[in-house]
Tab-separated table of C-alpha atoms and ligand atoms in Angstrom:
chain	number	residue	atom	x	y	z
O	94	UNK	CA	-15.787	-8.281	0.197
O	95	UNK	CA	-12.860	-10.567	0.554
O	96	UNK	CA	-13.675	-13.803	2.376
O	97	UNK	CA	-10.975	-16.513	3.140
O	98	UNK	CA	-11.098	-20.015	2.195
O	99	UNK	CA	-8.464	-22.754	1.463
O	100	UNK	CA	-5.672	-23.954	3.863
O	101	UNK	CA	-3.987	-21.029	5.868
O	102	UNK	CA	-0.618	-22.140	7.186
O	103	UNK	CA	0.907	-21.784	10.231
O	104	UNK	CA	3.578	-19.291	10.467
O	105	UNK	CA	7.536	-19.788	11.032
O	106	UNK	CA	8.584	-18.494	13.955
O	107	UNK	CA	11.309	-16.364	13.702
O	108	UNK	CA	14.595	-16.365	15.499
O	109	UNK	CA	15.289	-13.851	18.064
O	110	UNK	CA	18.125	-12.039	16.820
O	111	UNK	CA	15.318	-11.328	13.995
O	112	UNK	CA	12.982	-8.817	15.078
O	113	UNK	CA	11.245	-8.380	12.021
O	114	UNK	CA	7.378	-9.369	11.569
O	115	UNK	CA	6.244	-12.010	9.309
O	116	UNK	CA	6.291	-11.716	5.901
O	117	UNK	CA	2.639	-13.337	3.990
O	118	UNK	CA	3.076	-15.268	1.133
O	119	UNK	CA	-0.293	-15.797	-1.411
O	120	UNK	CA	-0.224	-18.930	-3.747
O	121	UNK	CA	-2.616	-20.330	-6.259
O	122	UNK	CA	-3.976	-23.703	-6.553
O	123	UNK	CA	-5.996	-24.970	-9.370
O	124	UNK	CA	-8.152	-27.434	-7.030
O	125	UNK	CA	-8.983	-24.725	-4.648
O	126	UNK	CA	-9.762	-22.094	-7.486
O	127	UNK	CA	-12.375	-24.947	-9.014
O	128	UNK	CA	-13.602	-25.223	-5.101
O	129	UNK	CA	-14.376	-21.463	-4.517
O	130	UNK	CA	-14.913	-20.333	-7.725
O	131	UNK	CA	-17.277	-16.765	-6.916
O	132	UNK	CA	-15.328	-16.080	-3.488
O	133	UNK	CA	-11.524	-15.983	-3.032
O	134	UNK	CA	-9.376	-17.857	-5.276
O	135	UNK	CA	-5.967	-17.158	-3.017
O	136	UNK	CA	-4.863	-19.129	0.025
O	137	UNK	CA	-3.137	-17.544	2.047
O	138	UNK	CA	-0.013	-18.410	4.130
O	139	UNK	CA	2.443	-16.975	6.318
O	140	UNK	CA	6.260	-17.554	6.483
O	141	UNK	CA	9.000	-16.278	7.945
O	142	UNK	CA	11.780	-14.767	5.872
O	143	UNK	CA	14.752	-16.013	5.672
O	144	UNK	CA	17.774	-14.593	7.574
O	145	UNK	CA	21.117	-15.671	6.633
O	146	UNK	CA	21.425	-13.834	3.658
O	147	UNK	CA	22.841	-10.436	2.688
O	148	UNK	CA	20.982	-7.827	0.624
O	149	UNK	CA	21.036	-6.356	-2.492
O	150	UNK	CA	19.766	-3.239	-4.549
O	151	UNK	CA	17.062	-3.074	-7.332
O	152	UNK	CA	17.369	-2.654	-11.107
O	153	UNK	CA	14.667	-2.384	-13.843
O	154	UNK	CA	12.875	-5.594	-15.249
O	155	UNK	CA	11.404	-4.745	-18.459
O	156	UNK	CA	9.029	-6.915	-20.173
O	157	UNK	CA	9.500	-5.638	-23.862
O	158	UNK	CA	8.044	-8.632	-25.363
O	159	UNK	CA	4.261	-8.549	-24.907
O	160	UNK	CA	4.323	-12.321	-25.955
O	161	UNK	CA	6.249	-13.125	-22.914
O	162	UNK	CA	3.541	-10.699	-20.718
O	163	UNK	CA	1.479	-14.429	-19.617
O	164	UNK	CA	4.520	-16.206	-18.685
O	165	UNK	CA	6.059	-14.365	-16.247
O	166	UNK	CA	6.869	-15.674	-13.124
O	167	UNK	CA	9.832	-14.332	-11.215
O	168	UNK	CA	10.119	-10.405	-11.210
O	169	UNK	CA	13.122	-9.729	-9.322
O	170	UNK	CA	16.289	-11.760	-8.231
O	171	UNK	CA	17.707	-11.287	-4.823
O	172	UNK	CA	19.884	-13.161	-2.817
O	173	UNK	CA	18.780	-11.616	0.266
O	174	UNK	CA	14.981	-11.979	1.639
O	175	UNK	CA	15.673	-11.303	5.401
O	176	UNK	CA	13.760	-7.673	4.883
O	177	UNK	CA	10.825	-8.903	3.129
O	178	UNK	CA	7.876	-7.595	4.598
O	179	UNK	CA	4.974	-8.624	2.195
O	180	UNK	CA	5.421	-10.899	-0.596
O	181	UNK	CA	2.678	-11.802	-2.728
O	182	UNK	CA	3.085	-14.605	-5.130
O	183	UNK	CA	1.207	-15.748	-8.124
O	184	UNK	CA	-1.780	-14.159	-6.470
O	185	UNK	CA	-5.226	-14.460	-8.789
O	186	UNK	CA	-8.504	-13.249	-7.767
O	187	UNK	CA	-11.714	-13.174	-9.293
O	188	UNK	CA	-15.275	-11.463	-8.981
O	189	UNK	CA	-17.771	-13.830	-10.457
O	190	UNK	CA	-17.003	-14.779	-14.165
O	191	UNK	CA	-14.156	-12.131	-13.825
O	192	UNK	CA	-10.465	-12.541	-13.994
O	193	UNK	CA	-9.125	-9.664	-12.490
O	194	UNK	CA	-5.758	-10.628	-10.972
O	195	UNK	CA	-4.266	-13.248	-12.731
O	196	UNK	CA	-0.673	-14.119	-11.502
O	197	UNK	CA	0.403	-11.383	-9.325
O	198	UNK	CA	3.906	-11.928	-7.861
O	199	UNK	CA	5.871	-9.423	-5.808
O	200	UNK	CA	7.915	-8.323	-2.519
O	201	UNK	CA	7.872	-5.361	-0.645
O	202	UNK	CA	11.035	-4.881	1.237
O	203	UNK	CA	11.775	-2.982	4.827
O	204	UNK	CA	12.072	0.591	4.008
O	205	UNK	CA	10.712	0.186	0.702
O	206	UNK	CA	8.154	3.016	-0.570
O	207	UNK	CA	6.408	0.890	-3.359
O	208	UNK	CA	3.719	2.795	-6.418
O	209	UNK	CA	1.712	0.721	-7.547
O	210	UNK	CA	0.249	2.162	-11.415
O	211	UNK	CA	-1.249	0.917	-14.388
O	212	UNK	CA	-4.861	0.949	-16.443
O	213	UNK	CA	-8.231	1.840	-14.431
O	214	UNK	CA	-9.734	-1.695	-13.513
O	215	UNK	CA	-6.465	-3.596	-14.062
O	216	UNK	CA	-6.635	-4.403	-10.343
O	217	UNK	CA	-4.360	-1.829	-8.400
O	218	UNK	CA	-7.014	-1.365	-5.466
O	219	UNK	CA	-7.446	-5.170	-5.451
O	220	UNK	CA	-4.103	-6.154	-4.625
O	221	UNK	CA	-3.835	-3.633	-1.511
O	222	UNK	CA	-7.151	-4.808	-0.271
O	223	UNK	CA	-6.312	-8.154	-0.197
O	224	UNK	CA	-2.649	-7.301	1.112
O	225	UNK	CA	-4.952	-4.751	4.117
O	226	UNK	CA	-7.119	-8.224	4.676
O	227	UNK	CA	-3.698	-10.372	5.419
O	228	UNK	CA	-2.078	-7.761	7.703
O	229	UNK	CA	-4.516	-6.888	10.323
O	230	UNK	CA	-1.733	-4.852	11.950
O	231	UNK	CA	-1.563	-2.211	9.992
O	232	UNK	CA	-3.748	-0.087	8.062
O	233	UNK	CA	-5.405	1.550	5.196
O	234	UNK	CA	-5.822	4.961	3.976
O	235	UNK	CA	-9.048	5.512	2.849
O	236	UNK	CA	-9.942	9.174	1.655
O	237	UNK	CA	-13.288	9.079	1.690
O	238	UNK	CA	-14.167	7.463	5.044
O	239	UNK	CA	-14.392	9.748	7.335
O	240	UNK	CA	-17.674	9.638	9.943
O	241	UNK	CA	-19.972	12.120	8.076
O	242	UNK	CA	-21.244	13.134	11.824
O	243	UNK	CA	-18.303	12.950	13.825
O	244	UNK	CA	-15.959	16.043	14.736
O	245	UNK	CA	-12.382	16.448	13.011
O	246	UNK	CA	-11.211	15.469	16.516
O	247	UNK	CA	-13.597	12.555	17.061
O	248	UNK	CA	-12.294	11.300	13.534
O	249	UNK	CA	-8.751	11.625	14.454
O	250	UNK	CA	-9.093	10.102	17.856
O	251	UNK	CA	-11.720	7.565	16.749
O	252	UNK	CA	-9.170	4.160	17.455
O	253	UNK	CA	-7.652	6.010	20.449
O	254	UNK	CA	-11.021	6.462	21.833
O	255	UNK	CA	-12.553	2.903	21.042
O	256	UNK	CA	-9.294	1.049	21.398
O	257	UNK	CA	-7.474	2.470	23.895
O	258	UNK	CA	-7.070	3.184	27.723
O	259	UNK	CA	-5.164	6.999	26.974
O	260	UNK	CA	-6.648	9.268	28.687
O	261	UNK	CA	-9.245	11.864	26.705
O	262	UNK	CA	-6.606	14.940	27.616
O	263	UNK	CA	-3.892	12.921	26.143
O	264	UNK	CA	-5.718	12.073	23.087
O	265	UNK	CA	-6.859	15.781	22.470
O	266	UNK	CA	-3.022	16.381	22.701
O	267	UNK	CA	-2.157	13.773	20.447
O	268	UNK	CA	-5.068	15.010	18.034
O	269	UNK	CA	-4.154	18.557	18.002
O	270	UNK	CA	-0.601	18.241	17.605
O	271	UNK	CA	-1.157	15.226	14.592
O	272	UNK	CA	-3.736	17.635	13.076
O	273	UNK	CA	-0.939	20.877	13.408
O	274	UNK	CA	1.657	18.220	11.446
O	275	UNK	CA	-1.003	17.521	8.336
O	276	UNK	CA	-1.495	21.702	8.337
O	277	UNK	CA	-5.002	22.203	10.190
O	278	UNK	CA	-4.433	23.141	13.358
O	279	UNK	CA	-7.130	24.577	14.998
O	280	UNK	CA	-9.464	22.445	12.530
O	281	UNK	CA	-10.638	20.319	15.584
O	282	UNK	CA	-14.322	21.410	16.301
O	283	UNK	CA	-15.267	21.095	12.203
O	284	UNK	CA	-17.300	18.640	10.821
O	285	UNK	CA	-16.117	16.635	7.562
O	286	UNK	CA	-19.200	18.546	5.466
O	287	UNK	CA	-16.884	21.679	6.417
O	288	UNK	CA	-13.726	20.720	4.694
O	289	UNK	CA	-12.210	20.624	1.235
O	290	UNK	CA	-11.321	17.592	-0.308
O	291	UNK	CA	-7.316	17.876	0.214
O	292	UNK	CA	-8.569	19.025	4.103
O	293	UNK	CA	-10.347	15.817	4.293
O	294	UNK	CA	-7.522	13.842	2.701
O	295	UNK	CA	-5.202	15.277	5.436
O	296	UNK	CA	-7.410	14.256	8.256
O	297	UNK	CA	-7.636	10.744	6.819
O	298	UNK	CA	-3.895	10.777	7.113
O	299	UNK	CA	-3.958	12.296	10.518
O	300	UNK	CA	-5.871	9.171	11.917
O	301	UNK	CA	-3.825	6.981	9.814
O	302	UNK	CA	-0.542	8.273	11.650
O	303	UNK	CA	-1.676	8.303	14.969
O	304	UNK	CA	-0.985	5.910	17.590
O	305	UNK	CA	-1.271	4.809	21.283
O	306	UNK	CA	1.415	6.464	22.556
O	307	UNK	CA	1.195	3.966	25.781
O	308	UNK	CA	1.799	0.918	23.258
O	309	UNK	CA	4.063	0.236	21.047
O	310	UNK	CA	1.997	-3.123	19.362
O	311	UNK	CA	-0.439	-1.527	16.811
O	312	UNK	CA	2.057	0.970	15.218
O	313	UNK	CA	2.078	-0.241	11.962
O	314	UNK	CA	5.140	-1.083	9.562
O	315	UNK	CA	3.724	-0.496	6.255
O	316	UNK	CA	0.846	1.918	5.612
O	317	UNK	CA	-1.243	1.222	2.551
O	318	UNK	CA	-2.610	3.995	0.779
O	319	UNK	CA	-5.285	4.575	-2.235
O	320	UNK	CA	-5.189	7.325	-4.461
O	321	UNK	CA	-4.427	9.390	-1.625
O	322	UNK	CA	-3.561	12.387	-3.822
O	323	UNK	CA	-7.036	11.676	-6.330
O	324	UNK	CA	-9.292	14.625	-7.298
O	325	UNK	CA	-6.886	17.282	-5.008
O	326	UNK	CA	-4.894	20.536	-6.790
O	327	UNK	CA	-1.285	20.451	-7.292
O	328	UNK	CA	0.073	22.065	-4.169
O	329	UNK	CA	-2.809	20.141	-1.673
O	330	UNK	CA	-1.272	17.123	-3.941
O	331	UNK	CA	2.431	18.157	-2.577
O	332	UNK	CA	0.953	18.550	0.597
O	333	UNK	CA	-0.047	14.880	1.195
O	334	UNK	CA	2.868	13.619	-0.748
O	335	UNK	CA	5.582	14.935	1.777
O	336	UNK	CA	3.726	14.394	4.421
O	337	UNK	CA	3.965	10.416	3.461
O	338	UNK	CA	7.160	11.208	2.656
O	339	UNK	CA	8.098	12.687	5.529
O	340	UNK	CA	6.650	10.208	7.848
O	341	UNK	CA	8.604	7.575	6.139
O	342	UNK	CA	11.704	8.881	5.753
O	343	UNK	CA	12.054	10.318	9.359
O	344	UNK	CA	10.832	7.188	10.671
O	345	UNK	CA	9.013	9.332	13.187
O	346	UNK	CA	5.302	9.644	13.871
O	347	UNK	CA	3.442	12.615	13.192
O	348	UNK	CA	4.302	14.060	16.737
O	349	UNK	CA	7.646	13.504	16.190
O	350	UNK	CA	8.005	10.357	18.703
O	351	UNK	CA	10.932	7.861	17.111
O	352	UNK	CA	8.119	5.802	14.311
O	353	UNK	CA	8.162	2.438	13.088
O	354	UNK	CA	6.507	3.272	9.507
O	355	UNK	CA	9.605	1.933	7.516
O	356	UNK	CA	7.462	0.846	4.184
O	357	UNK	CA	4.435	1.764	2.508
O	358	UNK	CA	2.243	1.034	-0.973
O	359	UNK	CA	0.500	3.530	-2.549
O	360	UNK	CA	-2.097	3.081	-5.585
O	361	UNK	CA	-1.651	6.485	-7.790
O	362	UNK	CA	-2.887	7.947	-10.994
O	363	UNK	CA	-0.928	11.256	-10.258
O	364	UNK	CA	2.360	11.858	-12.300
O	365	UNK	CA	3.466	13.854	-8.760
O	366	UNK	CA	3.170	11.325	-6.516
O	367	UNK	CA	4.875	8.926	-8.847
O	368	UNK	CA	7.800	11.169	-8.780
O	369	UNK	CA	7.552	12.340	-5.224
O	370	UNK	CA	6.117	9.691	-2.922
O	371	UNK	CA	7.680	6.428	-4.186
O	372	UNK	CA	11.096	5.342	-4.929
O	373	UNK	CA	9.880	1.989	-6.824
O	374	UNK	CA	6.847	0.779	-8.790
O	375	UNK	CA	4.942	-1.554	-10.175
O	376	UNK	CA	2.744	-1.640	-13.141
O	377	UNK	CA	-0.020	-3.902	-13.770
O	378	UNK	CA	-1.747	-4.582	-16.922
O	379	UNK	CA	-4.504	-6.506	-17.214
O	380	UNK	CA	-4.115	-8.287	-13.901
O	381	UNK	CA	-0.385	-9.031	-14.429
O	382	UNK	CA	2.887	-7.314	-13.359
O	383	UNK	CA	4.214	-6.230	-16.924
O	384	UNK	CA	7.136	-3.986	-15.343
O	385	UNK	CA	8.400	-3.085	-12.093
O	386	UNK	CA	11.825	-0.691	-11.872
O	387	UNK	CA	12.753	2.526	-9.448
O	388	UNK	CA	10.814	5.446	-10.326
O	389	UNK	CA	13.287	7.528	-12.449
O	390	UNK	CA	13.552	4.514	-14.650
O	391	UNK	CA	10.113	4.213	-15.764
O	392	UNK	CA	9.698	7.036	-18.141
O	393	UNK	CA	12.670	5.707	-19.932
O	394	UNK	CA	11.037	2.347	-20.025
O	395	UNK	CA	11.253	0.442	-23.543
O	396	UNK	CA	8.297	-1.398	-22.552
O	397	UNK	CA	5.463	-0.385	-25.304
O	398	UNK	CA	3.231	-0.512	-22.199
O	399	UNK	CA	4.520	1.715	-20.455
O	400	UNK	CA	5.299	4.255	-22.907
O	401	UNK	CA	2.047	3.715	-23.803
O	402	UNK	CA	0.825	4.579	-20.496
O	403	UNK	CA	3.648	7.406	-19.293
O	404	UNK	CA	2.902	9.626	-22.622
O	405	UNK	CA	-0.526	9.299	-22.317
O	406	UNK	CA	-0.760	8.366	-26.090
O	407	UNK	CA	-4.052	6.640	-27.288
O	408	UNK	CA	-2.188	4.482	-30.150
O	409	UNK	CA	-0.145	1.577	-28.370
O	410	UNK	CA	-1.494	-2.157	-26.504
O	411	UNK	CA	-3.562	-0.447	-24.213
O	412	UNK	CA	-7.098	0.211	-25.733
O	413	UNK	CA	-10.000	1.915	-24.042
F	753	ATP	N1	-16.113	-6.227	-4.968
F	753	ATP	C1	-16.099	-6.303	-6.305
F	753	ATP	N2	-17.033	-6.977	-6.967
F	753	ATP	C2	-17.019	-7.097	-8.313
F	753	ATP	N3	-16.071	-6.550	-9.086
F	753	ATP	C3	-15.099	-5.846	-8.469
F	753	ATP	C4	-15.060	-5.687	-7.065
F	753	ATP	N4	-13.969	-4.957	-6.739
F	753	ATP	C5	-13.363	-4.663	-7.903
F	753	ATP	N5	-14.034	-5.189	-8.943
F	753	ATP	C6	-13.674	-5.102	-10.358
F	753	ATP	O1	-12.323	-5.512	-10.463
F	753	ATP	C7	-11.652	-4.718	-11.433
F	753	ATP	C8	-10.422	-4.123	-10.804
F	753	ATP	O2	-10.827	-3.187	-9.838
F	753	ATP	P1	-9.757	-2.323	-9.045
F	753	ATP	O3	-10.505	-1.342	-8.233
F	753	ATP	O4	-8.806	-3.215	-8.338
F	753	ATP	O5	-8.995	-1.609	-10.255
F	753	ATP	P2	-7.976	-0.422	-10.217
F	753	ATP	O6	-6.823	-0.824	-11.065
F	753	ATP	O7	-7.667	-0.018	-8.832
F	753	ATP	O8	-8.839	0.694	-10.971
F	753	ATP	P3	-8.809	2.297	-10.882
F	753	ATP	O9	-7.452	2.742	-11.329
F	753	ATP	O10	-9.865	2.722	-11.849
F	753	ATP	O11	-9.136	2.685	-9.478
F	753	ATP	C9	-12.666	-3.711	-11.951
F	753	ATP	O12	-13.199	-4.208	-13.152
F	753	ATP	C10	-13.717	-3.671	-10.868
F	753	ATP	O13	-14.974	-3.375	-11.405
């Protein structure tokens, strides 16, 4: 459990030919890591971007030196941070007498779909919970939580049932036609104990993509997902990964209503959803960033790491 502590600062407002939401920025200070030492070791604050600037496009940083691994401190130049969304810098976080993040800087851009790889236990899962704690907003796909005695339907409608003023006929539409996009229609009436794995996968992402359609406020801009494809067969696995795909590339919900999904993260093991779910990633080792490039340039990485870690080999830095 994540519990805030330190100064939190008061956000920018942003100008009004800038629609975009603000950004959160995490920094580090050595007096408030000695004050909460056992509970969060990040304070948290929010700025706006900046918007006078143009944008640019992303390249590979490699890290080939493991020397230079604890010094690093910038990952990426850009002249142009209007379409920063998230940006997390020099984030650390501990549990206890553990060290688990330990310097984690990054940005995720509008539009951007971000991976986010590396080691079991280097702290993957950690960084999107604490970037899910910092953006109310939006939201969190979590595979496994599903209400063991609550319908498909009930599941899918849960928020627009609690949260909302829709009425029940509308959200039975909205839940049968999100539940035709993930592939199980007629799945309604079934309890979670009734469904596969990859079924229940898809009807986490079914509530994940389904919104008020009488609001436009809690739609969210970045989805966060983790390990969505984990422990599912290849083609369930292709299933889910267009399906993210598809709901950020069309920018459209999962009824087909104009969407305003335009980035997400996802936390992945799975070679697939490397290649087909994310156009950019980042790999921590060891609670650091040790390489972050577009997807098609990380299995020609020089980085010993991440050979290490794209080949699968057992002789390189990484020892189990
Ligand atoms: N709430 C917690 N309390 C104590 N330790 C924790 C907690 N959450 C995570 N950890 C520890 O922090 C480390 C990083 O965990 P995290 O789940 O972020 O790793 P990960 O990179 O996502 O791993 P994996 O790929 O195996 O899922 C692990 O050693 C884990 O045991």
């Amino acid at each position: 459990m994540i519990s805030m502590s330190g100064s939190l600062l008061l956000p920018l407002s942003l100008s009004s030919d800038s629609p975009r939401r603000v950004g959160f920025s995490f920094s580090r200070t050595s007096a408030l890591d000695s004050r909460c030492s056992g509970q969060r070791n990040v304070v948290c604050g929010c700025m706006a971007p900046p918007t006078n600037l143009r944008s640019d496009g992303f390249s590979a940083t490699e890290y080939d030196d493991p020397s230079k691994l604890g010094k690093m401190g910038i990952v990426r130049e850009h002249k142009d941070d209007s379409d920063v969304l998230i940006e997390c810098r020099d984030v650390h976080k501990s549990f206890g007498e553990k060290h688990i993040l330990r310097g984690v800087s990054f940005k995720i851009r509008h539009g951007e779909a971000i991976g986010i790889i590396g080691p079991s236990g280097t702290g993957k899962s950690t960084v999107l919970k604490i970037i899910a704690g910092l953006l109310a907003p939006d939201k969190v796909f979590q595979s496994a939580a599903l209400f063991d005695s609550l319908t498909v339907r009930e599941n899918v409608g849960f928020l627009l049932y609690e949260n909302s003023n829709m009425h029940e006929d509308k959200i039975l539409e909205l839940v049968t036609e999100t539940l035709a996009a993930v592939g199980l229609k007629g799945a309604e009436d079934r309890l979670p104990s009734e469904l596969s794995g990859g079924m229940k996968k898809r009807v986490a992402l079914a509530r994940s993509i389904i919104f008020d359609t009488t609001k436009d406020s809690i739609e969210p801009e970045v989805l966060l997902y983790d390990e969505p494809t984990a422990g599912l067969d290849p083609i369930a696995s292709t299933v889910v990964e267009d399906l993210i795909r598809s709901v950020h590339l069309k920018g459209e919900d999962a009824v087909g209503m104009p969407g305003k999904i335009t980035s997400y993260v996802v936390v992945t093991h799975q070679h697939s959803t490397i290649q087909r779910a994310v156009d950019r990633l980042i790999f921590l080792y060891e609670g650091k960033i040790v390489w972050e490039g577009m997807t098609h340039e990380f299995t020609s990485s020089a980085n010993p790491i991440v050979r290490q870690f794209a080949s699968g080999s057992l002789d390189g830095p990484i020892k189990y």
